[in-house]
Coordinates of N, CA and C in Angstrom, one line a residue:
K197 N 0.9 -1.2 0.0 CA 0.0 0.0 0.0 C 0.9 1.2 0.0
N198 N 0.4 2.2 -0.7 CA 1.2 3.5 -0.6 C 0.8 4.3 0.7
F199 N 1.5 5.3 0.9 CA 1.3 6.1 2.1 C -0.1 6.5 2.3
I200 N -0.7 7.1 1.3 CA -2.1 7.6 1.4 C -3.1 6.5 1.8
E201 N -3.0 5.4 1.1 CA -3.9 4.3 1.4 C -3.7 3.8 2.8
K202 N -2.5 3.7 3.3 CA -2.2 3.3 4.6 C -2.8 4.3 5.6
Q203 N -2.6 5.5 5.3 CA -3.1 6.6 6.2 C -4.7 6.5 6.3
I204 N -5.3 6.3 5.2 CA -6.8 6.2 5.2 C -7.2 5.0 5.9
S205 N -6.5 3.9 5.8 CA -6.8 2.6 6.5 C -6.7 2.8 8.0
E206 N -5.6 3.4 8.4 CA -5.4 3.7 9.9 C -6.5 4.6 10.4
E207 N -6.9 5.6 9.7 CA -7.9 6.5 10.1 C -9.3 5.8 10.2
S208 N -9.5 4.9 9.2 CA -10.8 4.2 9.2 C -10.8 3.2 10.4
I209 N -9.7 2.6 10.7 CA -9.7 1.7 11.8 C -9.9 2.4 13.1
E210 N -9.3 3.6 13.3 CA -9.5 4.4 14.5 C -11.0 4.8 14.6
K211 N -11.6 5.2 13.5 CA -13.0 5.6 13.5 C -13.9 4.4 13.9
I212 N -13.6 3.3 13.4 CA -14.4 2.1 13.8 C -14.2 1.7 15.2
K213 N -12.9 1.8 15.7 CA -12.7 1.6 17.1 C -13.5 2.5 18.0
D214 N -13.5 3.8 17.7 CA -14.2 4.8 18.4 C -15.7 4.5 18.4
E215 N -16.2 4.2 17.3 CA -17.6 3.8 17.2 C -18.0 2.6 18.0
L216 N -17.1 1.6 18.0 CA -17.3 0.4 18.8 C -17.3 0.7 20.3
E217 N -16.4 1.5 20.7 CA -16.3 1.9 22.1 C -17.6 2.7 22.5
H218 N -18.0 3.6 21.7 CA -19.3 4.3 21.9 C -20.5 3.4 22.0
T219 N -20.5 2.4 21.1 CA -21.7 1.5 21.1 C -21.6 0.6 22.3
Q220 N -20.4 0.1 22.7 CA -20.3 -0.7 23.9 C -20.7 0.1 25.1
K221 N -20.3 1.3 25.2 CA -20.7 2.1 26.4 C -22.2 2.3 26.4
A222 N -22.8 2.6 25.3 CA -24.3 2.8 25.2 C -25.0 1.5 25.6
L223 N -24.5 0.4 25.2 CA -25.1 -0.9 25.5 C -25.1 -1.1 27.0
K224 N -23.9 -0.9 27.6 CA -23.8 -1.1 29.1 C -24.7 -0.2 29.8
E225 N -24.8 1.1 29.4 CA -25.7 2.0 30.0 C -27.2 1.5 29.9
Q226 N -27.5 1.0 28.7 CA -28.9 0.6 28.5 C -29.2 -0.7 29.4
Q227 N -28.2 -1.5 29.6 CA -28.4 -2.7 30.4 C -28.6 -2.3 31.9
V228 N -27.9 -1.2 32.3 CA -28.1 -0.7 33.7 C -29.5 -0.1 33.8
I229 N -29.9 0.6 32.8 CA -31.3 1.3 32.8 C -32.3 0.2 32.9
S230 N -32.1 -0.9 32.0 CA -33.1 -2.0 32.0 C -33.2 -2.7 33.4
R231 N -32.0 -2.9 34.0 CA -32.0 -3.5 35.3 C -32.7 -2.7 36.3
A232 N -32.5 -1.4 36.3 CA -33.2 -0.5 37.2 C -34.7 -0.5 37.0
K233 N -35.1 -0.5 35.7 CA -36.6 -0.6 35.4 C -37.1 -1.9 35.9
A234 N -36.4 -3.0 35.7 CA -36.9 -4.3 36.2 C -37.1 -4.3 37.7
L235 N -36.2 -3.7 38.4 CA -36.3 -3.6 39.9 C -37.5 -2.7 40.3
L236 N -37.7 -1.6 39.6 CA -38.8 -0.7 39.9 C -40.1 -1.4 39.6
I237 N -40.2 -2.2 38.5 CA -41.4 -3.0 38.2 C -41.7 -4.0 39.3
D238 N -40.6 -4.7 39.7 CA -40.8 -5.7 40.7 C -41.1 -5.1 42.1
K239 N -40.4 -4.2 42.6 CA -40.5 -3.6 43.9 C -41.7 -2.7 44.1
L240 N -42.0 -1.9 43.1 CA -43.1 -1.0 43.2 C -44.4 -1.3 42.4
S241 N -44.3 -2.5 41.7 CA -45.5 -2.9 40.9 C -45.8 -1.9 39.8
L242 N -44.8 -1.3 39.2 CA -45.0 -0.4 38.1 C -45.0 -1.1 36.7
S243 N -45.6 -0.4 35.7 CA -45.5 -0.9 34.4 C -44.1 -0.5 33.9
E244 N -43.7 -1.1 32.8 CA -42.4 -0.7 32.2 C -42.4 0.8 31.9
E245 N -43.4 1.3 31.3 CA -43.5 2.7 30.9 C -43.5 3.6 32.2
Q246 N -44.2 3.2 33.3 CA -44.1 4.0 34.5 C -42.7 4.0 35.1
A247 N -42.1 2.8 35.0 CA -40.7 2.7 35.6 C -39.8 3.6 34.8
H248 N -39.9 3.6 33.5 CA -39.1 4.5 32.6 C -39.3 6.0 32.9
R249 N -40.6 6.3 33.0 CA -40.9 7.7 33.3 C -40.4 8.1 34.7
K250 N -40.4 7.2 35.7 CA -39.9 7.5 37.0 C -38.4 7.8 37.0
L251 N -37.7 7.0 36.2 CA -36.2 7.2 36.1 C -36.0 8.5 35.4
Q252 N -36.8 8.8 34.3 CA -36.6 10.1 33.6 C -36.9 11.3 34.5
S253 N -38.0 11.2 35.2 CA -38.3 12.4 36.0 C -37.3 12.6 37.1
S254 N -36.9 11.5 37.7 CA -35.9 11.6 38.8 C -34.6 12.2 38.2
A255 N -34.2 11.8 37.0 CA -33.0 12.3 36.4 C -33.1 13.9 36.2
M256 N -34.3 14.3 35.7 CA -34.5 15.7 35.4 C -34.5 16.5 36.8
E257 N -35.2 16.0 37.8 CA -35.2 16.6 39.1 C -33.8 16.8 39.7
Q258 N -33.0 15.8 39.5 CA -31.6 15.8 40.1 C -30.6 16.3 39.2
N259 N -31.0 16.7 38.0 CA -30.0 17.2 36.9 C -28.9 16.2 36.7
L260 N -29.3 14.9 36.5 CA -28.4 13.8 36.3 C -28.9 13.1 35.0
S261 N -28.0 12.2 34.5 CA -28.4 11.4 33.4 C -29.3 10.2 33.9
V262 N -30.2 9.7 33.0 CA -31.0 8.5 33.4 C -30.1 7.4 33.9
F263 N -29.0 7.2 33.2 CA -28.0 6.2 33.6 C -27.5 6.4 35.0
S264 N -27.2 7.6 35.4 CA -26.7 7.8 36.8 C -27.8 7.5 37.8
V265 N -29.0 7.9 37.5 CA -30.2 7.7 38.4 C -30.4 6.1 38.4
A266 N -30.3 5.5 37.3 CA -30.5 4.0 37.3 C -29.5 3.3 38.2
Q267 N -28.2 3.8 38.1 CA -27.2 3.2 39.0 C -27.5 3.4 40.5
K268 N -28.0 4.6 40.8 CA -28.3 4.9 42.2 C -29.5 4.0 42.6
A269 N -30.5 3.9 41.7 CA -31.7 3.1 42.0 C -31.3 1.6 42.3
I270 N -30.4 1.1 41.5 CA -30.0 -0.3 41.6 C -29.3 -0.5 43.0
K271 N -28.4 0.5 43.3 CA -27.7 0.4 44.6 C -28.7 0.4 45.8
A272 N -29.7 1.2 45.7 CA -30.7 1.4 46.7 C -31.7 0.2 46.8
M273 N -32.0 -0.4 45.7 CA -33.1 -1.5 45.7 C -32.5 -2.9 45.7
D274 N -31.3 -3.0 45.2 CA -30.8 -4.4 45.0 C -30.0 -4.9 46.2
R275 N -30.8 -5.1 47.2 CA -30.2 -5.6 48.5 C -30.8 -6.8 48.9

């Protein structure tokens, strides 16, 4: 490969790695949110929609991400 082709390949690989990291992080966050919703559904007898809204409203009230609120909820309920 010539220099330009090699440079493009390396940039493409870096871009793919970045996208993969972003996707993996989003998946982990979604798994935490799903776990928190499952606990809310179980412990408070909420529907999935109600559990999701509860996480969202708590996040807005506390000026945090839904993920952060979900982490806190899991720590508080998963005992």
